[in-house]
Amino acid sequence: MAPTSKERILAAARTLFGELGYPDTTFKRIAEKSGVALGLITHYFGSKEKLFVASCLSVLDEVQAVVAAGMEGRETGLDTIIGFVTAYFDFTLQAGQDFMVLVRCSPYSDLKGEVNKDEVVSRFEGLVRTLSDLLARGMEDGSVVPGDPFRIANAIFAAIVGSVRTRLLNPFCPEGYYTEAVDFIRRAVARA
Amino acid sequence: MAPTSKERILAAARTLFGELGYPDTTFKRIAEKSGVALGLITHYFGSKEKLFVASCLSVLDEVQAVVAAGMEGRETGLDTIIGFVTAYFDFTLQAGQDFMVLVRCSPYSDLKGEVNKDEVVSRFEGLVRTLSDLLARGMEDGSVVPGDPFRIANAIFAAIVGSVRTRLLNPFCPEGYYTEAVDFIRRAVARA
Amino acid sequence: MAPTSKERILAAARTLFGELGYPDTTFKRIAEKSGVALGLITHYFGSKEKLFVASCLSVLDEVQAVVAAGMEGRETGLDTIIGFVTAYFDFTLQAGQDFMVLVRCSPYSDLKGEVNKDEVVSRFEGLVRTLSDLLARGMEDGSVVPGDPFRIANAIFAAIVGSVRTRLLNPFCPEGYYTEAVDFIRRAVARA
Amino acid sequence: MAPTSKERILAAARTLFGELGYPDTTFKRIAEKSGVALGLITHYFGSKEKLFVASCLSVLDEVQAVVAAGMEGRETGLDTIIGFVTAYFDFTLQAGQDFMVLVRCSPYSDLKGEVNKDEVVSRFEGLVRTLSDLLARGMEDGSVVPGDPFRIANAIFAAIVGSVRTRLLNPFCPEGYYTEAVDFIRRAVARA
DNA sequence: GATGAATGAGATTTCATTCAT
DNA sequence: GATGAATGAAATCTCATTCAT
């Protein structure tokens, strides 16, 4: 079935926000790439910022699905955490430029504006809480170092965020960096 | 002695780029805050992007001094690494909004434009190489886990980058997060 | 029918470029004179230079029509050349300030910039080639001095260009100068 | 002897006005090329337009000397006219970019502004009057077609002006065009 | 005479958003 | 639902000229 105008706008916006960033992505470019009329963008999404958030949430849907799949079939809490991290890293490489929307719209980015990012924030908080739950499980099954699960979960996610930026943005990132990052995180949470 | 116009521009630019971000920091605002004529900004710094890089390098000077001080007087490689990380974290809190310039101009940010960020990149690479040297030392003195020092150094810096963003940007960052982050990094690099 | 915004911009631009020259013709003045919004100029014409070229081509359309009409119904090659030249001269006086756009945008002017003047150049080359064809015809019918038609055509057009500048710009141009210029050209090409 | 600052400014201005044109020649560039302080330009020449006129007059000095030399030792009025024209054409090729100042500042150019070009105009008028005198002489010695000398002189100078622009600016100017232009002018003024 | 920092008006151009059709 | 012409505020950057030293 042919995609609707709204879907075409969203797909073009994801790619352009990812490739060009927020300021250089213009309604004109989105209209050209998606082949829809300029005025329809405001019509469907209200404003540029709202479209940006919608693009972000659209990518987040995929992230959450991929991460959930990565967590399945693991034994210990530690193993499941590693599944989470690995799936997240893999997604950043599969999704191509579209993933960059998340880099720019996450609570770890510095986007200005009075846009309502609450939904995005709570989704990321959900990912951190998932890690927190896994850490708690790991503390019970003995695979994870003891401590405050939510605080450690934030540290894991910080390592993920920094690693993704290292891999995707940093010109002096070493080859095969993600495997090093996974080992780094494992050592930081595994019980000795 | 009264600061020169050039210095006043740089000071205002650091603060405004930090507070408002790149797009919302305008020449008009910089001129008003610094009290100099609008045209002097281009006169001294050439373009907005060059001023941005100059602001970034100016903050980097302070980062490097603070980190160097934090590394002094430590015994083992591991201890010195912890000194580095702690000093870096402390600086992000002391420097206030000015530190945000680095968040936006580092190789871990997604700044577009044809500005020459080579100098900034090589400074950050210098910081990572410093960590790399400390890791090598720690592998010799037995305080650090064995491995490829440069790759682990990148993982440490990624954890730093992610943690700084967690602390400064993330609305659900827990209290006292930096101490958790230091412990996280320590566990990831310390020899069992 | 009321002219479109695009047509109004072009009409105002022709006149203003003609009256004030390129540097002193500003978007602000064009918008005021044409009564359209400032931003529409870039919207329709892309840039100031492109608008300049469009203005030039618009005047060239009229020049070519007038010159073609002036060539009709002449007997010999020489007579037709004189018809060409006379029509060209007449047009410079009828068109008023609008003709000055051509003075400033022709391949005989010194316009800088990376604007694509190819179309303008080839139109002028077309005029010279028309003269060249008439000279060749005149050489056959015995009304014109023998020689290389294209080279003589360039000399005729040079005399036209210089004469137009004499008539329109030079403060010490004598009365009725154009008739003198026509006689001058006739003597230079007529077979003795 | 080392040139004075004033002379250095004038030399740089001639070249830059010739190469870049009036708008793109800035005081900054003139100061850099000449190696003198920015403020000295206004100090010595008063304004940009006055410097432009001064540059033009400086080149005109050379033109007049060259043309006077080209007129010497010729027999008839016609021959002397040809000497004038040939010397003028030669100069445009020898002087390089500096000659372009004249193209832009002559009464045949379209320079705007309230600059006092009276001196420049009267110098060009002097050149035309020289041609006029030669024509009168030629009418007496039978080498030149009869007519109003001043009007024909203007036609000759128009042909010169157009030919110089053809040669220096026009991309489709034929090889060896100046010789064709000289022949053209000769046929237009020579008595049959 | 020599210097160049300082000024600020003004230029072109961009772009989200509106709205009549 | 769909269209894209129209708007105009605001951005960066330029540059002749001034003037204190």
Tab-separated table of N, CA, C and O (backbone and C1' of nucleotides) in Angstrom, chain B residues 5 37 39-40 43-44, chain E residues 5-10:
chain	number	residue	atom	x	y	z
B	5	SER	N	39.051	44.726	23.993
B	5	SER	CA	37.789	44.410	23.320
B	5	SER	C	37.757	42.948	22.912
B	5	SER	O	36.739	42.268	23.018
B	37	ALA	N	31.355	47.056	19.694
B	37	ALA	CA	30.606	47.258	18.456
B	37	ALA	C	30.445	45.936	17.717
B	37	ALA	O	31.342	45.091	17.716
B	39	GLY	N	30.558	45.118	14.629
B	39	GLY	CA	31.522	44.799	13.577
B	39	GLY	C	32.857	44.305	14.090
B	39	GLY	O	33.617	43.671	13.355
B	40	LEU	N	33.149	44.589	15.337
B	40	LEU	CA	34.444	44.163	15.867
B	40	LEU	C	34.538	42.654	15.980
B	40	LEU	O	35.636	42.086	15.964
B	43	HIS	N	35.702	41.447	12.827
B	43	HIS	CA	37.054	42.002	12.681
B	43	HIS	C	38.091	41.135	13.395
B	43	HIS	O	39.135	40.806	12.844
B	44	TYR	N	37.782	40.767	14.620
B	44	TYR	CA	38.778	40.020	15.393
B	44	TYR	C	38.738	38.519	15.146
B	44	TYR	O	39.758	37.849	15.200
E	5	DA	P	44.316	46.509	15.202
E	5	DA	O5'	43.362	46.942	16.397
E	5	DA	C5'	43.851	47.826	17.400
E	5	DA	C4'	42.716	48.668	17.968
E	5	DA	C3'	41.411	47.914	18.193
E	5	DA	O3'	40.814	48.481	19.359
E	5	DA	C1'	41.049	49.642	16.611
E	6	DA	P	39.474	47.859	19.897
E	6	DA	O5'	38.377	48.811	19.250
E	6	DA	C5'	38.375	50.179	19.607
E	6	DA	C4'	37.297	50.904	18.845
E	6	DA	C3'	35.931	50.201	18.827
E	6	DA	O3'	34.988	51.040	19.461
E	6	DA	C1'	36.552	50.977	16.648
E	7	DT	P	33.516	50.550	19.651
E	7	DT	O5'	32.759	51.175	18.408
E	7	DT	C5'	32.875	52.577	18.164
E	7	DT	C4'	32.197	52.926	16.863
E	7	DT	C3'	30.792	52.327	16.704
E	7	DT	O3'	29.862	53.388	16.695
E	7	DT	C1'	32.075	52.131	14.701
E	8	DG	P	28.468	53.195	17.400
E	8	DG	O5'	27.562	52.867	16.139
E	8	DG	C5'	27.565	53.744	15.037
E	8	DG	C4'	26.949	53.055	13.839
E	8	DG	C3'	25.755	52.129	14.186
E	8	DG	O3'	24.833	52.175	13.106
E	8	DG	C1'	27.358	50.912	13.053
E	9	DA	P	23.443	52.825	13.379
E	9	DA	O5'	23.070	53.350	11.920
E	9	DA	C5'	24.001	54.129	11.193
E	9	DA	C4'	24.185	53.571	9.783
E	9	DA	C3'	22.900	53.057	9.139
E	9	DA	O3'	22.924	53.437	7.770
E	9	DA	C1'	24.515	51.337	9.159
E	10	DG	P	21.607	53.297	6.906
E	10	DG	O5'	21.932	52.077	5.945
E	10	DG	C5'	23.183	52.022	5.278
E	10	DG	C4'	23.396	50.634	4.706
E	10	DG	C3'	22.098	49.980	4.213
E	10	DG	O3'	22.334	49.403	2.939
E	10	DG	C1'	23.256	48.521	5.635
